[in-house]
Amino acid sequence: MNIRKFSLPAAILSAALLPMSALVACSDDSSNSSAVDEPIGDIPGNPDIGDGTVIPSNPDIGDGQIIEVPEAKDTTFLAPDEPAPEGGYTGTLTGVCEKGPLKAGSDVKLTFLDDALSPTGKSVSAKVADDYGKYTLQYTGMTSYAMLEATGAFLNDIMGDASASITLKSLIRAIDGETANVNVMTHLEAPRIAYLMKENGMSYAEAQGKAESEVLKAFHMKNFTVSARNLSVLGATEADGNLLAMSLLLQSEYASAEMQTVLDYVAADIEKDGSWDDATIRAKIADWAYLQKMDELSYYLENISPALPSFDQKFRTFWFQEFGLGVCDSTIQGKLVENSNQLSAYHGNTFICADTTWRIASASVLQNREGTALFGECTDALEGTVKEADGKKFICKKSSWKYASDAELLDIAVTAANGACTSANNGSVVKHESGYALCQNSTWKKLNATPVDYSKGRAMNKKLGAGINLGNAWESKGQKGSSADCGWGNCIKDEYFKIIKDAGFQSVRIPVRWNYDAEQNAPYTLDNGRLSGVKADIDLALAQGLVVIVNFHHYEELNNYAVNYDRNPSGYENEKKRFLGMWEQVAKAMNAYADDQVVLEILNEPHDMKNKQVDDLMMSAYEVIRKNAPGKTIMFEGNGYSKFAQISNVQLPADGNIIFTGHYYEPFSFTHQGHGYDCGTRLKDSDISKMPNQFKAYVDSALVHYPDINGGHIPMNMGEFGVSTCSGNGPTSEERAKWTDAAIKAAESYDMSWHYWGLTGVGGFEAYSGSWNSNLLNVFKKYL
């Protein structure tokens, strides 16, 4: 529920001190009072705003239409007054006591009054029997009039609490029947009835009819030939709907403890002239009412009685009229009217009649209204047309005029010069004025990035093509030097490279934990055995015609220092120097190979650090690598374990010989069973159906942030992807193959190279264990 608290003015806070002879009525659930349903147009005006409100003439708002709001008529529907019989009346009163219902145990008191409405000194009492507010009271010797009074905790029908007490009153006659409900309407009309009888000499029947008509008029409600003492907020008639709407409006956002003061204040305001004159409070209540959702508003009462009386339109009518909008019905659909109540927080806002309620007109509605007034209707023949008037540019789109945005004007201008942006030229980049425009998703868009010629990186990415990771070897712990690839017992065998080549792969990725056995101090000399061993594997790969990616893998110390940079910047800077010192040596060693044989990946899976640390490490290493291996293609990746989506957060150099690599394992609960996730998760169709849109989002981001001057985006590589077997209780071989096929298909649809994780000995992700997994190999062969 929308909540916007407002405070009671000092006048209200002091109103509890005002004298008041008011009574409150309770309603009987069995009441079947019939209501005369008058025309919906018979809604009284507001003396504080205007009874026939004239909508101001405004070319952007309306045409000076007059909303007819007929005056409410005084209603006298009770039997004429008659003398009490000798000895008075004897009988039973039953009913309900409601603001929301008073709680069980609340006090009900009937005080007898003489013909001058003065207490006779005689009274009888009873208790509310249940939480529906029901009571029964026996009386004898009652003269014509009595004050019925109910006191106790009540249900706050807006907030649902029952923490505060209230006293409600009703001025009644004995001859009007056994049902005597006490409610907010009886409370508001009681002092007015007494005033009219005492000061104007009216009979009770005349005074009650007039007072009730005036109270209803104050809330812009129509009259019914039924007394307030017969109404209930849980009733079923149209008249009951009036009471419920009135009760909700008076509660609004006031705390339960303030409710007595509010009711007494409004009753005192109406008492002498029959008018609710406090326009400020009325406007605040109207503002609150405008924000409410009907289903939320009736929530607590529906828990008591699911079938509530119809109150929605009666409730809305209050703020309709307070805002000066008038009735919203089928005759004025689409009409625009301005809120003319200067005390309203929404004064000056333009509302549109939609269905049966007024809503603030959206900017698009107002713009279409303005455009239509200037240029006529926006028709199919004018689709895409731009018009200008009063310094504003309008565009006709989908049958509506709207202000043309800079983006729309750019699309029109570039289309005129270069043709439309279509699926055929998606990703194209063209020069426009002093910048560039990108064709993306059928629209030419301004590029804030400067396009780069990625021809070299793209050619190398194509050579990488389909590949596989030789993981859990050179990046392992446990052994150092030339045998470091066996640290986890997964030594890279010479024959693996021919097996990979014979399967049809084009490249391999060799992860290396260079820092594990390099010197700690400058010049941070690499272990010669490790370097020689890695180079030997590179030579074996090249001998088979495989291209090789070499990286820095599992550099945990550097990552941890980056994460804790703010607490220990010197630790980070020292480890960064070691990182760059090692890269200088690796780059020099790799520069001995041809530029189209080896790709250098800066740092695998940075994570949990700030993006500025990722950029610092990547850009610093890039400069060292480019200096020492000037022709090599260099791979960058982003934060969050190399997520593709991080491309929007990385800083890349304006270098055409680079590739952006990302890792894809979505959803991890399926792909990483047994590696931090429970076994047994099945592959869902939705896991597969999401992939195309995920990869499209990655590429759309690449198009915007790193466009290619020749069209398209920075070359992209899927450096890791795969599914774990999870010790027999995890994904089936068929599920692994299905997921792998979908991932490769999505990547290749955007010309990505890819490297499956991994060949063998990689904790359940392996594609080869003495022989190929036939399901996976069949998938690979579709793309090899």
Short mmCIF file of N, CA and C in Angstrom, two decimals, residues 259-403:
data_model
loop_
_atom_site.label_atom_id
_atom_site.label_comp_id
_atom_site.label_asym_id
_atom_site.label_seq_id
_atom_site.Cartn_x
_atom_site.Cartn_y
_atom_site.Cartn_z
N MET A 259 -8.14 8.84 15.69
CA MET A 259 -9.42 8.71 15.02
C MET A 259 -10.54 9.45 15.74
N GLN A 260 -10.54 9.40 17.09
CA GLN A 260 -11.59 10.10 17.84
C GLN A 260 -11.54 11.59 17.56
N THR A 261 -10.34 12.15 17.56
CA THR A 261 -10.19 13.58 17.32
C THR A 261 -10.66 13.95 15.92
N VAL A 262 -10.34 13.13 14.95
CA VAL A 262 -10.75 13.39 13.57
C VAL A 262 -12.26 13.41 13.46
N LEU A 263 -12.91 12.36 13.97
CA LEU A 263 -14.36 12.26 13.85
C LEU A 263 -15.07 13.40 14.57
N ASP A 264 -14.60 13.71 15.78
CA ASP A 264 -15.24 14.80 16.54
C ASP A 264 -15.04 16.13 15.83
N TYR A 265 -13.88 16.34 15.24
CA TYR A 265 -13.59 17.59 14.55
C TYR A 265 -14.49 17.77 13.33
N VAL A 266 -14.61 16.72 12.52
CA VAL A 266 -15.45 16.82 11.32
C VAL A 266 -16.92 17.00 11.72
N ALA A 267 -17.36 16.27 12.75
CA ALA A 267 -18.75 16.41 13.22
C ALA A 267 -19.02 17.84 13.68
N ALA A 268 -18.08 18.42 14.40
CA ALA A 268 -18.26 19.81 14.88
C ALA A 268 -18.25 20.79 13.72
N ASP A 269 -17.45 20.50 12.67
CA ASP A 269 -17.39 21.36 11.48
C ASP A 269 -18.75 21.39 10.77
N ILE A 270 -19.43 20.24 10.73
CA ILE A 270 -20.71 20.11 10.02
C ILE A 270 -21.88 20.62 10.87
N GLU A 271 -21.74 20.63 12.18
CA GLU A 271 -22.87 20.80 13.11
C GLU A 271 -23.73 22.03 12.81
N LYS A 272 -23.15 23.19 12.66
CA LYS A 272 -23.96 24.41 12.62
C LYS A 272 -24.46 24.79 11.22
N ASP A 273 -23.68 24.51 10.18
CA ASP A 273 -24.12 24.93 8.84
C ASP A 273 -24.31 23.76 7.88
N GLY A 274 -24.07 22.54 8.36
CA GLY A 274 -24.28 21.38 7.52
C GLY A 274 -23.23 21.20 6.44
N SER A 275 -22.13 21.91 6.56
CA SER A 275 -21.08 21.85 5.53
C SER A 275 -19.75 21.51 6.18
N TRP A 276 -18.97 20.66 5.48
CA TRP A 276 -17.60 20.35 5.92
C TRP A 276 -16.68 21.35 5.24
N ASP A 277 -16.26 22.35 6.01
CA ASP A 277 -15.61 23.52 5.42
C ASP A 277 -14.09 23.46 5.38
N ASP A 278 -13.47 22.48 6.04
CA ASP A 278 -12.01 22.45 6.11
C ASP A 278 -11.45 21.88 4.80
N ALA A 279 -11.21 22.77 3.85
CA ALA A 279 -10.74 22.35 2.53
C ALA A 279 -9.35 21.75 2.56
N THR A 280 -8.53 22.16 3.53
CA THR A 280 -7.16 21.64 3.62
C THR A 280 -7.17 20.15 3.95
N ILE A 281 -7.96 19.77 4.97
CA ILE A 281 -8.04 18.36 5.35
C ILE A 281 -8.68 17.55 4.24
N ARG A 282 -9.72 18.11 3.61
CA ARG A 282 -10.38 17.40 2.50
C ARG A 282 -9.38 17.12 1.38
N ALA A 283 -8.54 18.10 1.07
CA ALA A 283 -7.56 17.92 0.00
C ALA A 283 -6.52 16.87 0.36
N LYS A 284 -6.10 16.86 1.63
CA LYS A 284 -5.11 15.87 2.05
C LYS A 284 -5.69 14.46 2.00
N ILE A 285 -6.94 14.33 2.42
CA ILE A 285 -7.58 13.02 2.33
C ILE A 285 -7.74 12.61 0.87
N ALA A 286 -8.10 13.53 0.01
CA ALA A 286 -8.24 13.24 -1.42
C ALA A 286 -6.91 12.80 -2.02
N ASP A 287 -5.83 13.49 -1.65
CA ASP A 287 -4.50 13.09 -2.15
C ASP A 287 -4.17 11.67 -1.72
N TRP A 288 -4.46 11.35 -0.47
CA TRP A 288 -4.21 10.00 0.01
C TRP A 288 -5.07 8.99 -0.74
N ALA A 289 -6.35 9.31 -0.90
CA ALA A 289 -7.28 8.39 -1.57
C ALA A 289 -6.85 8.12 -3.00
N TYR A 290 -6.31 9.13 -3.67
CA TYR A 290 -5.86 8.95 -5.06
C TYR A 290 -4.79 7.86 -5.17
N LEU A 291 -3.95 7.72 -4.15
CA LEU A 291 -2.83 6.77 -4.20
C LEU A 291 -3.23 5.33 -3.91
N GLN A 292 -4.45 5.10 -3.43
CA GLN A 292 -4.79 3.78 -2.92
C GLN A 292 -5.18 2.79 -4.01
N LYS A 293 -4.83 1.51 -3.74
CA LYS A 293 -5.27 0.39 -4.57
C LYS A 293 -6.44 -0.27 -3.86
N MET A 294 -7.54 -0.44 -4.58
CA MET A 294 -8.76 -0.91 -3.93
C MET A 294 -8.61 -2.28 -3.30
N ASP A 295 -7.88 -3.19 -3.95
CA ASP A 295 -7.76 -4.54 -3.40
C ASP A 295 -6.97 -4.53 -2.10
N GLU A 296 -5.98 -3.65 -2.00
CA GLU A 296 -5.21 -3.55 -0.76
C GLU A 296 -6.01 -2.83 0.32
N LEU A 297 -6.81 -1.87 -0.10
CA LEU A 297 -7.54 -1.03 0.85
C LEU A 297 -8.55 -1.84 1.65
N SER A 298 -9.15 -2.87 1.03
CA SER A 298 -10.19 -3.64 1.70
C SER A 298 -9.67 -4.94 2.31
N TYR A 299 -8.35 -5.11 2.35
CA TYR A 299 -7.75 -6.39 2.75
C TYR A 299 -8.22 -6.85 4.13
N TYR A 300 -8.13 -5.98 5.13
CA TYR A 300 -8.41 -6.41 6.50
C TYR A 300 -9.89 -6.68 6.73
N LEU A 301 -10.75 -5.89 6.08
CA LEU A 301 -12.18 -6.14 6.23
C LEU A 301 -12.59 -7.40 5.49
N GLU A 302 -11.94 -7.70 4.37
CA GLU A 302 -12.27 -8.92 3.63
C GLU A 302 -11.90 -10.17 4.42
N ASN A 303 -10.94 -10.06 5.33
CA ASN A 303 -10.62 -11.19 6.20
C ASN A 303 -11.78 -11.51 7.13
N ILE A 304 -12.61 -10.49 7.41
CA ILE A 304 -13.77 -10.69 8.29
C ILE A 304 -14.98 -11.11 7.46
N SER A 305 -15.17 -10.42 6.35
CA SER A 305 -16.34 -10.69 5.49
C SER A 305 -15.93 -10.53 4.04
N PRO A 306 -15.72 -11.64 3.32
CA PRO A 306 -15.24 -11.56 1.94
C PRO A 306 -16.16 -10.77 1.01
N ALA A 307 -17.47 -10.76 1.32
CA ALA A 307 -18.42 -10.06 0.45
C ALA A 307 -18.72 -8.68 1.02
N LEU A 308 -17.90 -7.72 0.69
CA LEU A 308 -18.10 -6.35 1.17
C LEU A 308 -19.03 -5.60 0.23
N PRO A 309 -19.67 -4.54 0.72
CA PRO A 309 -20.51 -3.74 -0.17
C PRO A 309 -19.65 -3.03 -1.21
N SER A 310 -20.24 -2.70 -2.34
CA SER A 310 -19.52 -2.02 -3.40
C SER A 310 -19.18 -0.60 -2.96
N PHE A 311 -17.89 -0.32 -2.83
CA PHE A 311 -17.48 1.00 -2.33
C PHE A 311 -16.46 1.68 -3.23
N ASP A 312 -15.90 0.96 -4.20
CA ASP A 312 -14.78 1.47 -4.98
C ASP A 312 -15.07 2.83 -5.61
N GLN A 313 -16.17 2.89 -6.38
CA GLN A 313 -16.46 4.12 -7.10
C GLN A 313 -16.86 5.24 -6.16
N LYS A 314 -17.51 4.90 -5.06
CA LYS A 314 -17.88 5.92 -4.08
C LYS A 314 -16.63 6.51 -3.43
N PHE A 315 -15.67 5.63 -3.16
CA PHE A 315 -14.39 6.06 -2.59
C PHE A 315 -13.66 6.97 -3.58
N ARG A 316 -13.60 6.54 -4.85
CA ARG A 316 -12.89 7.33 -5.87
C ARG A 316 -13.59 8.67 -6.13
N THR A 317 -14.90 8.64 -6.08
CA THR A 317 -15.64 9.87 -6.39
C THR A 317 -15.23 11.01 -5.48
N PHE A 318 -14.85 10.69 -4.23
CA PHE A 318 -14.42 11.75 -3.32
C PHE A 318 -13.24 12.51 -3.89
N TRP A 319 -12.18 11.79 -4.32
CA TRP A 319 -11.03 12.53 -4.84
C TRP A 319 -11.27 13.05 -6.25
N PHE A 320 -12.15 12.36 -7.02
CA PHE A 320 -12.52 12.92 -8.33
C PHE A 320 -13.04 14.34 -8.15
N GLN A 321 -14.00 14.47 -7.24
CA GLN A 321 -14.67 15.76 -7.05
C GLN A 321 -13.76 16.78 -6.36
N GLU A 322 -12.98 16.33 -5.38
CA GLU A 322 -12.07 17.25 -4.69
C GLU A 322 -11.02 17.81 -5.65
N PHE A 323 -10.64 17.02 -6.64
CA PHE A 323 -9.67 17.47 -7.65
C PHE A 323 -10.34 18.29 -8.75
N GLY A 324 -11.68 18.37 -8.71
CA GLY A 324 -12.39 19.12 -9.75
C GLY A 324 -12.47 18.39 -11.07
N LEU A 325 -12.43 17.04 -11.03
CA LEU A 325 -12.42 16.27 -12.26
C LEU A 325 -13.81 15.86 -12.72
N GLY A 326 -14.71 15.64 -11.76
CA GLY A 326 -16.06 15.22 -12.10
C GLY A 326 -16.14 13.74 -12.37
N VAL A 327 -17.26 13.32 -12.92
CA VAL A 327 -17.54 11.91 -13.16
C VAL A 327 -16.71 11.40 -14.33
N CYS A 328 -16.20 10.17 -14.20
CA CYS A 328 -15.52 9.49 -15.31
C CYS A 328 -16.40 8.34 -15.75
N ASP A 329 -16.99 8.44 -16.93
CA ASP A 329 -17.83 7.34 -17.43
C ASP A 329 -17.59 7.17 -18.92
N SER A 330 -18.39 6.34 -19.55
CA SER A 330 -18.17 5.98 -20.96
C SER A 330 -18.31 7.17 -21.91
N THR A 331 -18.97 8.23 -21.46
CA THR A 331 -19.21 9.37 -22.36
C THR A 331 -17.99 10.27 -22.52
N ILE A 332 -17.01 10.15 -21.61
CA ILE A 332 -15.85 11.05 -21.69
C ILE A 332 -14.53 10.28 -21.66
N GLN A 333 -14.54 9.05 -22.15
CA GLN A 333 -13.30 8.27 -22.18
C GLN A 333 -12.22 9.02 -22.95
N GLY A 334 -11.03 9.09 -22.36
CA GLY A 334 -9.91 9.78 -23.00
C GLY A 334 -9.88 11.27 -22.75
N LYS A 335 -10.90 11.81 -22.06
CA LYS A 335 -10.94 13.25 -21.78
C LYS A 335 -9.81 13.62 -20.82
N LEU A 336 -9.17 14.74 -21.07
CA LEU A 336 -8.10 15.24 -20.22
C LEU A 336 -8.61 16.42 -19.41
N VAL A 337 -8.41 16.38 -18.10
CA VAL A 337 -8.85 17.46 -17.21
C VAL A 337 -7.75 17.73 -16.18
N GLU A 338 -7.56 18.99 -15.88
CA GLU A 338 -6.53 19.38 -14.93
C GLU A 338 -7.07 19.42 -13.51
N ASN A 339 -6.29 18.96 -12.54
CA ASN A 339 -6.65 19.05 -11.13
C ASN A 339 -6.64 20.52 -10.72
N SER A 340 -7.83 21.07 -10.42
CA SER A 340 -7.96 22.50 -10.15
C SER A 340 -7.89 22.84 -8.66
N ASN A 341 -7.72 21.82 -7.80
CA ASN A 341 -7.68 22.06 -6.35
C ASN A 341 -6.28 22.55 -5.97
N GLN A 342 -6.19 23.82 -5.64
CA GLN A 342 -4.88 24.40 -5.34
C GLN A 342 -4.28 23.88 -4.04
N LEU A 343 -5.09 23.23 -3.20
CA LEU A 343 -4.58 22.68 -1.95
C LEU A 343 -4.04 21.26 -2.11
N SER A 344 -4.26 20.68 -3.26
CA SER A 344 -3.82 19.31 -3.51
C SER A 344 -2.35 19.27 -3.90
N ALA A 345 -1.67 18.21 -3.47
CA ALA A 345 -0.27 18.01 -3.88
C ALA A 345 -0.17 17.73 -5.36
N TYR A 346 -1.30 17.38 -5.99
CA TYR A 346 -1.31 17.06 -7.41
C TYR A 346 -1.97 18.16 -8.23
N HIS A 347 -2.07 19.34 -7.64
CA HIS A 347 -2.65 20.48 -8.35
C HIS A 347 -1.87 20.75 -9.63
N GLY A 348 -2.59 20.94 -10.71
CA GLY A 348 -1.95 21.24 -11.99
C GLY A 348 -1.65 20.01 -12.82
N ASN A 349 -1.66 18.83 -12.20
CA ASN A 349 -1.47 17.61 -12.99
C ASN A 349 -2.69 17.36 -13.85
N THR A 350 -2.45 16.84 -15.03
CA THR A 350 -3.54 16.54 -15.94
C THR A 350 -3.93 15.08 -15.81
N PHE A 351 -5.22 14.83 -15.68
CA PHE A 351 -5.76 13.48 -15.52
C PHE A 351 -6.53 13.08 -16.77
N ILE A 352 -6.53 11.78 -17.03
CA ILE A 352 -7.26 11.25 -18.18
C ILE A 352 -8.31 10.27 -17.68
N CYS A 353 -9.50 10.33 -18.25
CA CYS A 353 -10.58 9.41 -17.89
C CYS A 353 -10.34 8.09 -18.63
N ALA A 354 -10.10 7.01 -17.88
CA ALA A 354 -9.86 5.69 -18.47
C ALA A 354 -10.72 4.68 -17.75
N ASP A 355 -11.61 4.02 -18.50
CA ASP A 355 -12.60 3.10 -17.93
C ASP A 355 -13.48 3.88 -16.95
N THR A 356 -13.36 3.61 -15.65
CA THR A 356 -14.24 4.31 -14.70
C THR A 356 -13.45 5.14 -13.70
N THR A 357 -12.20 5.41 -14.00
CA THR A 357 -11.41 6.20 -13.04
C THR A 357 -10.53 7.19 -13.77
N TRP A 358 -10.09 8.19 -13.02
CA TRP A 358 -9.15 9.17 -13.54
C TRP A 358 -7.73 8.74 -13.18
N ARG A 359 -6.82 8.89 -14.11
CA ARG A 359 -5.42 8.60 -13.88
C ARG A 359 -4.60 9.79 -14.37
N ILE A 360 -3.46 10.03 -13.71
CA ILE A 360 -2.59 11.09 -14.21
C ILE A 360 -2.16 10.73 -15.62
N ALA A 361 -2.37 11.63 -16.53
CA ALA A 361 -2.04 11.38 -17.94
C ALA A 361 -0.53 11.25 -18.10
N SER A 362 -0.11 10.23 -18.80
CA SER A 362 1.32 10.00 -19.03
C SER A 362 1.87 11.06 -19.97
N ALA A 363 3.18 11.18 -19.98
CA ALA A 363 3.83 12.14 -20.86
C ALA A 363 3.48 11.85 -22.31
N SER A 364 3.37 10.57 -22.66
CA SER A 364 3.08 10.21 -24.04
C SER A 364 1.68 10.67 -24.45
N VAL A 365 0.72 10.56 -23.51
CA VAL A 365 -0.64 11.02 -23.80
C VAL A 365 -0.66 12.52 -24.04
N LEU A 366 0.02 13.27 -23.18
CA LEU A 366 0.05 14.73 -23.31
C LEU A 366 0.78 15.17 -24.57
N GLN A 367 1.85 14.46 -24.89
CA GLN A 367 2.60 14.81 -26.11
C GLN A 367 1.76 14.55 -27.35
N ASN A 368 1.03 13.45 -27.36
CA ASN A 368 0.17 13.16 -28.51
C ASN A 368 -0.92 14.21 -28.63
N ARG A 369 -1.47 14.63 -27.48
CA ARG A 369 -2.50 15.68 -27.49
C ARG A 369 -1.94 16.96 -28.10
N GLU A 370 -0.74 17.31 -27.66
CA GLU A 370 -0.11 18.53 -28.16
C GLU A 370 0.20 18.42 -29.65
N GLY A 371 0.75 17.27 -30.04
CA GLY A 371 1.09 17.08 -31.44
C GLY A 371 -0.12 17.08 -32.34
N THR A 372 -1.19 16.44 -31.89
CA THR A 372 -2.42 16.39 -32.68
C THR A 372 -2.99 17.78 -32.89
N ALA A 373 -2.94 18.61 -31.83
CA ALA A 373 -3.43 19.98 -31.94
C ALA A 373 -2.62 20.78 -32.97
N LEU A 374 -1.34 20.47 -33.07
CA LEU A 374 -0.46 21.21 -33.98
C LEU A 374 -0.49 20.69 -35.41
N PHE A 375 -0.52 19.33 -35.55
CA PHE A 375 -0.30 18.75 -36.88
C PHE A 375 -1.42 17.83 -37.35
N GLY A 376 -2.44 17.62 -36.53
CA GLY A 376 -3.47 16.66 -36.88
C GLY A 376 -3.12 15.27 -36.38
N GLU A 377 -4.00 14.31 -36.67
CA GLU A 377 -3.80 12.96 -36.18
C GLU A 377 -2.54 12.33 -36.76
N CYS A 378 -1.88 11.50 -35.93
CA CYS A 378 -0.74 10.70 -36.39
C CYS A 378 -1.31 9.45 -37.05
N THR A 379 -1.20 9.35 -38.36
CA THR A 379 -1.77 8.23 -39.12
C THR A 379 -0.65 7.34 -39.64
N ASP A 380 -1.04 6.21 -40.20
CA ASP A 380 -0.05 5.29 -40.78
C ASP A 380 0.76 5.97 -41.87
N ALA A 381 0.11 6.87 -42.60
CA ALA A 381 0.80 7.55 -43.70
C ALA A 381 1.90 8.48 -43.19
N LEU A 382 1.80 8.91 -41.91
CA LEU A 382 2.79 9.83 -41.35
C LEU A 382 3.81 9.10 -40.47
N GLU A 383 3.75 7.78 -40.38
CA GLU A 383 4.66 7.02 -39.54
C GLU A 383 6.11 7.40 -39.81
N GLY A 384 6.83 7.78 -38.74
CA GLY A 384 8.23 8.16 -38.86
C GLY A 384 8.46 9.60 -39.24
N THR A 385 7.38 10.36 -39.52
CA THR A 385 7.52 11.75 -39.91
C THR A 385 7.91 12.62 -38.72
N VAL A 386 8.82 13.56 -38.94
CA VAL A 386 9.24 14.49 -37.90
C VAL A 386 8.70 15.87 -38.22
N LYS A 387 8.07 16.51 -37.27
CA LYS A 387 7.54 17.87 -37.42
C LYS A 387 8.11 18.73 -36.29
N GLU A 388 8.21 20.03 -36.56
CA GLU A 388 8.76 20.94 -35.55
C GLU A 388 7.83 22.12 -35.36
N ALA A 389 7.64 22.52 -34.10
CA ALA A 389 6.83 23.69 -33.77
C ALA A 389 7.22 24.17 -32.39
N ASP A 390 7.27 25.47 -32.23
CA ASP A 390 7.58 26.09 -30.94
C ASP A 390 8.88 25.56 -30.34
N GLY A 391 9.85 25.27 -31.19
CA GLY A 391 11.14 24.79 -30.72
C GLY A 391 11.16 23.33 -30.31
N LYS A 392 10.05 22.62 -30.52
CA LYS A 392 9.97 21.20 -30.18
C LYS A 392 9.87 20.37 -31.45
N LYS A 393 10.53 19.21 -31.42
CA LYS A 393 10.45 18.29 -32.55
C LYS A 393 9.58 17.10 -32.15
N PHE A 394 8.59 16.80 -32.99
CA PHE A 394 7.67 15.71 -32.76
C PHE A 394 7.91 14.63 -33.80
N ILE A 395 7.66 13.38 -33.41
CA ILE A 395 7.74 12.27 -34.35
C ILE A 395 6.46 11.45 -34.26
N CYS A 396 5.96 11.04 -35.40
CA CYS A 396 4.75 10.21 -35.46
C CYS A 396 5.18 8.74 -35.40
N LYS A 397 4.83 8.06 -34.30
CA LYS A 397 5.20 6.65 -34.14
C LYS A 397 4.03 5.87 -33.54
N LYS A 398 3.66 4.81 -34.21
CA LYS A 398 2.61 3.91 -33.73
C LYS A 398 1.33 4.68 -33.40
N SER A 399 0.92 5.53 -34.31
CA SER A 399 -0.34 6.27 -34.23
C SER A 399 -0.37 7.35 -33.17
N SER A 400 0.79 7.74 -32.64
CA SER A 400 0.84 8.80 -31.62
C SER A 400 1.99 9.75 -31.90
N TRP A 401 1.74 11.03 -31.64
CA TRP A 401 2.81 12.01 -31.68
C TRP A 401 3.57 11.98 -30.36
N LYS A 402 4.86 12.11 -30.41
CA LYS A 402 5.67 12.21 -29.21
C LYS A 402 6.86 13.09 -29.50
N TYR A 403 7.46 13.63 -28.42
CA TYR A 403 8.67 14.41 -28.62
C TYR A 403 9.75 13.50 -29.17
#
